[in-house]
Amino acid sequence: MLNRKTIILAVISILVVGLLGTSLSVAATSHEDELSGELEIFSWWAGDEGPALQALIDLYEEKYPDVEVINATVTGGSGVNAKAVLKTRMLGGNPPDSFQVHAGQELIGTWVTADRMEDLTFLFKEEGWMDAFPDELIDLISTEEGIWSVPITIHRSNVMWYIPDNLDEWGIEVPNSWDEFLEIAPELEENGVTPLALGQNWTVNHLWESVALDVLGPDKWEALWEGELAFNSEEGVAVWEKLDEIMEYVNDDYSSLSWQQATDLVVEGDAAFNVMGDWAAGYMDTTLELEPKEGFGWAASPGTEGEFMLLSDSFGLPKGAPNRENTIAFLKLLGSKEGSDTFNPLKGSISPRLDSDLSKYSVYSQSAAEDFSSDRLVGSLAHGAVANEGFMNAFADVMEIFLDSRDPERAANAAQAIAKQNGIQ
Amino acid sequence: MLKELDWGKVVIYTALLLFALIYIMPIYMTIITALKHPANISLATAWQPPGDINWGSFAEAYKKLGPNFMNSVYLTVSATIISAIIGSLNGYVFSKWKFPGNEIVFTLVLFGMFIPYQIILIPLFRVLRQLGLYGGIPGLALAHIVYGIPITSLIFRNFYARIPESMIESAQMDGAGFFGIYRRIMLPLSIPGFVVVIIWQFTQIWNEFLWGITLTGHSANPITVGLAQLAGGQAVNWNLPMAGSLLAALPVLLIYIFMGRYFIKGLLAGSVKG
Amino acid sequence: MKFNSDKTVALMMLLPSLILIGIFVYGFIGQTVYVSLTDWGQGAALAENPEINLIGLKNYGELFSGFLNSRFRQDLVNAIFYTVFLVSGALGIGLILAILLDRGPKGESVFRTIFLYPMSLSFIVTGTIWRWLLAPRGGVNKLPELVGLPGFGFRWLNSRRSILNFNWQNLPQITAIVVGGVFLFIAFRQWRRGLKNKGLFSLIPTGILFLWAFWGARFTPEILPTPEQHGFNLAAIGIIITAIWQYSGYTMALYLAGLRGISEDLREAARLDGANQFQYYFNVAIPILKPMTMSAIIILAHISLKMFALIFAMTGPDNAQTSHPAVLMYLTTFRANNFAKGAAIAVVLFLLVAVFIVPYLISAYRERRA
């Protein structure tokens, strides 16, 4: 009897020991002149954006062959999964060496406030980045205490897309304001064309910010986030009223479409216009193989000509990063002209640097880069620049309240309430 | 009589075929989408078979999912076997070695099934790190084993409940102890129970995503994480994730196809008495 | 002697599981309850040592009666509908399939595999596929067009219509009536069993609750300042269909096993009694399947909690029409950094499950004792 007992116990303990014994060991780093060890980069770039990141990593490995780069991408769940994993790791005391974060309040409101980031002012001075990036962008990643991340991409949020041939056929021009849009919309609808293609919920937030920029103008848009203009002020309500009018002319199945499917509606001639960030250019250009300018056209979203609503991906240096030296080398590469011009043409974004080599970029990106260097720059709400994560999360619910009730007053009041709750107003 | 029988058969076969059609529809859509070229995929033509077949999606998906695939195999096989063993021992104790408060303890264990997985992410991560198990497959396996205890114990307990007490008693007369009875009586009768538990746990662990991505480092990511990478990003070529889903589902599908018969037998054996 | 030492061995074998469950389930629940009573989520929530203060039940109060938390209330209502429809749908369809297969058709194993395979897929995969199938301008809605009929126009995942609406302000009264009804039922049963005094005693809470609900409630303050309608959102139908598609194979297998377990003698006896097929299933077989139904309910209720991934894949994080408290909890915790409120949602969700499961566990316990 004892024998069998022992055997069974032995088998179980072998299984358990085997299970416990194979835990991961962490490689140690040395701080020699030649960098070595590991570098773990945390991002949500995969799929079509994967190759851009890979090119950057290849460049890094070429320069520092002894460093093993771990490309830790977390995707899915509209970006929420990446946040969940990153926050769990940070709270559990296991920060990655560097992580992707939207420049602006997503960085500052969450991570800088929590004292989790290292000040990078020294790097900006050393590398001469104070002049390489536009001032508005540096403001976005700074507080009075320091500069907190290195921007790598610029995307534009306020872009309206269309198919030039279709517009000719229907005999319409690109509207210069939302009022002009509302004038031509009824006729389009009579002809069986959806005036504006829209996708699932976050794309409505995206539309909201373009409408707000038209209704409020850049100064009042910024005043909103400085707490100087109330969300339920007359102007604040006017934004929702305008959105309410526009919503009469969108496809009624919007909440079940991805942004690509909304773009498809425009491409297939079922809809006239679509407001989407300029990653849509990459989709039409590369995936759908349309010719920029002839095959698909773009303009600033109505009433925002001369204004560039931006969002920017950036990387910072978390306190307690296991391989600090390797990370600093990585950040230097990110901010450099070489790194930026390797990454952005593949990603379909433009470089945050004002001196990038435009010949490497697509036709669309060249035009965007031109606007970027001359336009008034403002931050995007839907993509983490102007408001903290608490507000952004609650704003999705405010949008639901609006879509459900279609009551501008009520939505504006709810927006004001969440602004108060999240320390904006 | 004969006529009535035929009519009944017509109804049965029509109903079965109709149901089968509905059940197959999604997989048909997946396969044809996987075989299309990215530019030909649109909602309007989703039902049409691909004109020009693109096998490339499968090759590319296979290349990208390869390493994750093996991680999932190690994870799922080890965690499934261990949790089946633990579940069978627990079920044995709960059904045949009743102690005071037996029912209450069992109910408390069972309740563990209903804990929302998202909320325990932070404490789970911390505990695994303190145990030095964060980052690798063993830590993830441990999580699956622990949270598999309620359901595996439940299945085995119901399963063993049907084994008559008289068999246990006569074995005890013969001098068999706890392990003796387990090995000589319970284990030989347990095979169908193991099939049910293995199918269930294998499916759950193979398909789990949130823990996989949170509790493992990059090199130990299971296949669901790789699959999410395929579909991630802002612009999506739908053929690739569809091909990836088919590849990722293949091992579990094979298990269902080959073990389906035993699954029903196992459920039958385990549920004669609830 | 021998017996006792074996009993010790038995308990020793159980002990590791109990310790693990103690830590990983009850320890974590305890921690979650504690977090839910704090204000963790203000300002620097992600600091290394965030400042955390106990604030009592404030988070719960906000969830149930705060102006900005209407989404939570809708999600809670959704969760109940999801559970009820998933459980009843999967049981019903599983039973139909099992009876069809029990007739022993040709190609039975092929059909069985077809009905069972959806269970092998992950929610992420099924969610993606079904989102395509239920897209308003494609998929299922286009099927009739393939044979020349006009397509459907149903907005599977994005309908904004809802039915069975009620005003959240009336929730206390509704709860009082339901609980009062339960006491009334208990009183009725006791009275039938001849326990007249006990029965009358059970009528007292019924009376108090009904009195309050129909008359006294007008004197108590409203839980919300304005009326707020919640009900069953039709957009959730698409998600429910998907979940039923995925799990009806499991109930089919369970019921088929049960039907196969019915002895030939019993079938023969029913036949000799002159029962036709329909009567056989309805009067003989289905009552025998009760234990399967019970264990299927537990499994399905547990699945309905895990619908998180399915909802995420089908309608995304911000679609309040189809949302679920588990989704909201994930967003509140990890997107809004409001760890305390996320924990409060988790606790409510857990209690909700308890309300559904505990009566089952008690009845199962009683049956075993009997």
PDB file of C-alpha atoms in Angstrom, chain B residues 94-256:
ATOM      1  CA  PHE B  94     -16.310  15.063  -1.715  1.00  0.00           C
ATOM      2  CA  SER B  95     -18.381  12.089  -2.807  1.00  0.00           C
ATOM      3  CA  LYS B  96     -16.897   9.197  -0.851  1.00  0.00           C
ATOM      4  CA  TRP B  97     -15.111  10.609   2.191  1.00  0.00           C
ATOM      5  CA  LYS B  98     -17.767  12.909   3.545  1.00  0.00           C
ATOM      6  CA  PHE B  99     -16.736  14.915   6.545  1.00  0.00           C
ATOM      7  CA  PRO B 100     -18.725  17.289   8.758  1.00  0.00           C
ATOM      8  CA  GLY B 101     -19.502  20.406   6.751  1.00  0.00           C
ATOM      9  CA  ASN B 102     -18.722  18.543   3.544  1.00  0.00           C
ATOM     10  CA  GLU B 103     -21.624  20.099   1.629  1.00  0.00           C
ATOM     11  CA  ILE B 104     -20.894  23.618   2.746  1.00  0.00           C
ATOM     12  CA  VAL B 105     -17.217  23.350   1.844  1.00  0.00           C
ATOM     13  CA  PHE B 106     -18.151  21.965  -1.545  1.00  0.00           C
ATOM     14  CA  THR B 107     -20.594  24.797  -2.150  1.00  0.00           C
ATOM     15  CA  LEU B 108     -17.934  27.331  -1.219  1.00  0.00           C
ATOM     16  CA  VAL B 109     -15.484  25.716  -3.628  1.00  0.00           C
ATOM     17  CA  LEU B 110     -18.106  25.675  -6.367  1.00  0.00           C
ATOM     18  CA  PHE B 111     -18.747  29.353  -5.886  1.00  0.00           C
ATOM     19  CA  GLY B 112     -15.208  30.050  -7.057  1.00  0.00           C
ATOM     20  CA  MET B 113     -16.500  29.422 -10.566  1.00  0.00           C
ATOM     21  CA  PHE B 114     -18.349  32.709 -10.544  1.00  0.00           C
ATOM     22  CA  ILE B 115     -15.550  35.102  -9.730  1.00  0.00           C
ATOM     23  CA  PRO B 116     -15.244  37.781 -12.444  1.00  0.00           C
ATOM     24  CA  TYR B 117     -11.862  37.193 -14.064  1.00  0.00           C
ATOM     25  CA  GLN B 118     -11.225  40.808 -15.018  1.00  0.00           C
ATOM     26  CA  ILE B 119     -11.259  42.144 -11.490  1.00  0.00           C
ATOM     27  CA  ILE B 120      -8.767  39.708 -10.010  1.00  0.00           C
ATOM     28  CA  LEU B 121      -6.140  40.557 -12.618  1.00  0.00           C
ATOM     29  CA  ILE B 122      -4.210  42.886 -10.319  1.00  0.00           C
ATOM     30  CA  PRO B 123      -4.078  40.646  -7.200  1.00  0.00           C
ATOM     31  CA  LEU B 124      -3.400  37.594  -9.369  1.00  0.00           C
ATOM     32  CA  PHE B 125      -0.485  39.330 -11.029  1.00  0.00           C
ATOM     33  CA  ARG B 126       0.945  40.323  -7.644  1.00  0.00           C
ATOM     34  CA  VAL B 127       0.639  36.869  -6.139  1.00  0.00           C
ATOM     35  CA  LEU B 128       2.290  35.223  -9.140  1.00  0.00           C
ATOM     36  CA  ARG B 129       5.129  37.712  -8.997  1.00  0.00           C
ATOM     37  CA  GLN B 130       5.659  37.039  -5.324  1.00  0.00           C
ATOM     38  CA  LEU B 131       5.809  33.335  -6.122  1.00  0.00           C
ATOM     39  CA  GLY B 132       8.330  34.096  -8.871  1.00  0.00           C
ATOM     40  CA  LEU B 133       5.964  32.660 -11.459  1.00  0.00           C
ATOM     41  CA  TYR B 134       5.140  35.777 -13.454  1.00  0.00           C
ATOM     42  CA  GLY B 135       6.069  35.802 -17.107  1.00  0.00           C
ATOM     43  CA  GLY B 136       6.250  32.130 -17.938  1.00  0.00           C
ATOM     44  CA  ILE B 137       3.884  29.338 -18.824  1.00  0.00           C
ATOM     45  CA  PRO B 138       3.964  27.718 -15.319  1.00  0.00           C
ATOM     46  CA  GLY B 139       2.397  30.785 -13.711  1.00  0.00           C
ATOM     47  CA  LEU B 140      -0.363  30.909 -16.273  1.00  0.00           C
ATOM     48  CA  ALA B 141      -0.882  27.170 -15.885  1.00  0.00           C
ATOM     49  CA  LEU B 142      -1.173  27.597 -12.121  1.00  0.00           C
ATOM     50  CA  ALA B 143      -3.882  30.231 -12.571  1.00  0.00           C
ATOM     51  CA  HIS B 144      -5.845  27.951 -14.865  1.00  0.00           C
ATOM     52  CA  ILE B 145      -5.435  25.006 -12.500  1.00  0.00           C
ATOM     53  CA  VAL B 146      -6.596  26.978  -9.469  1.00  0.00           C
ATOM     54  CA  TYR B 147      -9.645  28.464 -11.155  1.00  0.00           C
ATOM     55  CA  GLY B 148     -10.379  25.086 -12.732  1.00  0.00           C
ATOM     56  CA  ILE B 149     -10.726  23.401  -9.333  1.00  0.00           C
ATOM     57  CA  PRO B 150     -14.437  24.252  -8.884  1.00  0.00           C
ATOM     58  CA  ILE B 151     -15.650  22.891 -12.194  1.00  0.00           C
ATOM     59  CA  THR B 152     -13.424  19.821 -12.303  1.00  0.00           C
ATOM     60  CA  SER B 153     -14.379  18.934  -8.731  1.00  0.00           C
ATOM     61  CA  LEU B 154     -18.047  19.370  -9.617  1.00  0.00           C
ATOM     62  CA  ILE B 155     -17.870  17.123 -12.651  1.00  0.00           C
ATOM     63  CA  PHE B 156     -15.966  14.376 -10.863  1.00  0.00           C
ATOM     64  CA  ARG B 157     -18.083  14.557  -7.758  1.00  0.00           C
ATOM     65  CA  ASN B 158     -21.257  14.075  -9.789  1.00  0.00           C
ATOM     66  CA  PHE B 159     -19.504  11.350 -11.683  1.00  0.00           C
ATOM     67  CA  TYR B 160     -18.376   9.403  -8.606  1.00  0.00           C
ATOM     68  CA  ALA B 161     -21.693   9.838  -6.842  1.00  0.00           C
ATOM     69  CA  ARG B 162     -23.140   7.049  -8.962  1.00  0.00           C
ATOM     70  CA  ILE B 163     -20.556   4.505  -7.792  1.00  0.00           C
ATOM     71  CA  PRO B 164     -22.413   2.533  -5.095  1.00  0.00           C
ATOM     72  CA  GLU B 165     -21.229   2.814  -1.520  1.00  0.00           C
ATOM     73  CA  SER B 166     -21.319  -0.990  -1.261  1.00  0.00           C
ATOM     74  CA  MET B 167     -18.359  -1.245  -3.636  1.00  0.00           C
ATOM     75  CA  ILE B 168     -16.355   1.082  -1.428  1.00  0.00           C
ATOM     76  CA  GLU B 169     -17.354  -0.789   1.686  1.00  0.00           C
ATOM     77  CA  SER B 170     -16.412  -4.181   0.306  1.00  0.00           C
ATOM     78  CA  ALA B 171     -13.049  -2.822  -0.810  1.00  0.00           C
ATOM     79  CA  GLN B 172     -12.533  -1.514   2.703  1.00  0.00           C
ATOM     80  CA  MET B 173     -13.309  -4.976   4.040  1.00  0.00           C
ATOM     81  CA  ASP B 174     -10.557  -6.242   1.809  1.00  0.00           C
ATOM     82  CA  GLY B 175      -8.221  -3.795   3.522  1.00  0.00           C
ATOM     83  CA  ALA B 176      -8.004  -1.164   0.808  1.00  0.00           C
ATOM     84  CA  GLY B 177      -7.304   2.376   2.040  1.00  0.00           C
ATOM     85  CA  PHE B 178      -7.864   5.790   0.517  1.00  0.00           C
ATOM     86  CA  PHE B 179      -5.479   5.357  -2.400  1.00  0.00           C
ATOM     87  CA  GLY B 180      -6.231   1.690  -2.793  1.00  0.00           C
ATOM     88  CA  ILE B 181      -9.898   2.368  -3.397  1.00  0.00           C
ATOM     89  CA  TYR B 182      -9.054   5.276  -5.690  1.00  0.00           C
ATOM     90  CA  ARG B 183      -6.711   3.198  -7.799  1.00  0.00           C
ATOM     91  CA  ARG B 184      -8.658  -0.054  -7.876  1.00  0.00           C
ATOM     92  CA  ILE B 185     -12.240   1.163  -8.058  1.00  0.00           C
ATOM     93  CA  MET B 186     -12.525   4.851  -8.879  1.00  0.00           C
ATOM     94  CA  LEU B 187      -9.780   5.281 -11.450  1.00  0.00           C
ATOM     95  CA  PRO B 188     -10.753   2.423 -13.764  1.00  0.00           C
ATOM     96  CA  LEU B 189     -14.309   3.728 -13.808  1.00  0.00           C
ATOM     97  CA  SER B 190     -13.177   7.327 -14.324  1.00  0.00           C
ATOM     98  CA  ILE B 191     -12.150   7.310 -17.971  1.00  0.00           C
ATOM     99  CA  PRO B 192     -15.378   8.895 -19.281  1.00  0.00           C
ATOM    100  CA  GLY B 193     -15.189  11.470 -16.493  1.00  0.00           C
ATOM    101  CA  PHE B 194     -11.659  12.336 -17.516  1.00  0.00           C
ATOM    102  CA  VAL B 195     -12.806  12.748 -21.108  1.00  0.00           C
ATOM    103  CA  VAL B 196     -15.443  15.284 -20.085  1.00  0.00           C
ATOM    104  CA  VAL B 197     -13.065  17.223 -17.855  1.00  0.00           C
ATOM    105  CA  ILE B 198     -10.253  17.161 -20.405  1.00  0.00           C
ATOM    106  CA  ILE B 199     -12.501  18.402 -23.201  1.00  0.00           C
ATOM    107  CA  TRP B 200     -13.882  21.151 -21.029  1.00  0.00           C
ATOM    108  CA  GLN B 201     -10.604  22.345 -19.568  1.00  0.00           C
ATOM    109  CA  PHE B 202      -8.739  22.019 -22.841  1.00  0.00           C
ATOM    110  CA  THR B 203     -11.302  24.240 -24.563  1.00  0.00           C
ATOM    111  CA  GLN B 204     -11.329  26.831 -21.818  1.00  0.00           C
ATOM    112  CA  ILE B 205      -7.565  27.060 -21.413  1.00  0.00           C
ATOM    113  CA  TRP B 206      -6.787  26.971 -25.119  1.00  0.00           C
ATOM    114  CA  ASN B 207      -9.204  29.814 -25.792  1.00  0.00           C
ATOM    115  CA  GLU B 208      -8.422  32.063 -22.850  1.00  0.00           C
ATOM    116  CA  PHE B 209      -6.976  35.452 -23.759  1.00  0.00           C
ATOM    117  CA  LEU B 210      -6.931  38.006 -20.967  1.00  0.00           C
ATOM    118  CA  TRP B 211      -4.705  36.109 -18.545  1.00  0.00           C
ATOM    119  CA  GLY B 212      -2.566  34.884 -21.394  1.00  0.00           C
ATOM    120  CA  ILE B 213      -1.680  38.404 -22.341  1.00  0.00           C
ATOM    121  CA  THR B 214      -1.330  39.762 -18.813  1.00  0.00           C
ATOM    122  CA  LEU B 215       0.497  37.001 -17.007  1.00  0.00           C
ATOM    123  CA  THR B 216       3.032  35.899 -19.605  1.00  0.00           C
ATOM    124  CA  GLY B 217       6.024  37.614 -21.106  1.00  0.00           C
ATOM    125  CA  HIS B 218       6.342  37.983 -24.840  1.00  0.00           C
ATOM    126  CA  SER B 219       8.129  34.694 -25.436  1.00  0.00           C
ATOM    127  CA  ALA B 220       5.525  32.701 -23.529  1.00  0.00           C
ATOM    128  CA  ASN B 221       2.392  34.243 -25.061  1.00  0.00           C
ATOM    129  CA  PRO B 222      -0.267  31.666 -25.913  1.00  0.00           C
ATOM    130  CA  ILE B 223      -1.954  31.437 -29.301  1.00  0.00           C
ATOM    131  CA  THR B 224      -4.945  33.652 -28.522  1.00  0.00           C
ATOM    132  CA  VAL B 225      -2.512  36.502 -28.004  1.00  0.00           C
ATOM    133  CA  GLY B 226      -0.903  35.811 -31.366  1.00  0.00           C
ATOM    134  CA  LEU B 227      -4.334  35.735 -32.933  1.00  0.00           C
ATOM    135  CA  ALA B 228      -5.218  39.101 -31.480  1.00  0.00           C
ATOM    136  CA  GLN B 229      -1.994  40.501 -32.953  1.00  0.00           C
ATOM    137  CA  LEU B 230      -3.104  39.321 -36.382  1.00  0.00           C
ATOM    138  CA  ALA B 231      -6.352  41.228 -36.068  1.00  0.00           C
ATOM    139  CA  GLY B 232      -4.859  44.205 -34.279  1.00  0.00           C
ATOM    140  CA  GLY B 233      -3.773  47.511 -35.636  1.00  0.00           C
ATOM    141  CA  GLN B 234      -5.862  50.164 -37.236  1.00  0.00           C
ATOM    142  CA  ALA B 235      -6.282  48.812 -40.740  1.00  0.00           C
ATOM    143  CA  VAL B 236      -7.200  45.168 -41.027  1.00  0.00           C
ATOM    144  CA  ASN B 237      -6.921  42.636 -43.790  1.00  0.00           C
ATOM    145  CA  TRP B 238      -9.688  40.341 -42.718  1.00  0.00           C
ATOM    146  CA  ASN B 239      -8.425  37.275 -44.569  1.00  0.00           C
ATOM    147  CA  LEU B 240      -5.502  36.957 -42.171  1.00  0.00           C
ATOM    148  CA  PRO B 241      -7.368  36.888 -38.851  1.00  0.00           C
ATOM    149  CA  MET B 242      -9.939  34.543 -40.380  1.00  0.00           C
ATOM    150  CA  ALA B 243      -7.219  32.138 -41.497  1.00  0.00           C
ATOM    151  CA  GLY B 244      -5.569  32.511 -38.098  1.00  0.00           C
ATOM    152  CA  SER B 245      -8.824  31.716 -36.277  1.00  0.00           C
ATOM    153  CA  LEU B 246      -9.175  28.531 -38.274  1.00  0.00           C
ATOM    154  CA  LEU B 247      -5.613  27.472 -37.495  1.00  0.00           C
ATOM    155  CA  ALA B 248      -5.985  28.362 -33.830  1.00  0.00           C
ATOM    156  CA  ALA B 249      -9.229  26.421 -33.550  1.00  0.00           C
ATOM    157  CA  LEU B 250      -7.881  23.337 -35.307  1.00  0.00           C
ATOM    158  CA  PRO B 251      -6.517  21.381 -32.299  1.00  0.00           C
ATOM    159  CA  VAL B 252      -9.694  21.879 -30.296  1.00  0.00           C
ATOM    160  CA  LEU B 253     -11.832  21.095 -33.327  1.00  0.00           C
ATOM    161  CA  LEU B 254      -9.942  17.837 -33.810  1.00  0.00           C
ATOM    162  CA  ILE B 255     -10.522  16.940 -30.185  1.00  0.00           C
ATOM    163  CA  TYR B 256     -14.233  17.518 -30.613  1.00  0.00           C
TER     164      TYR B 256
END
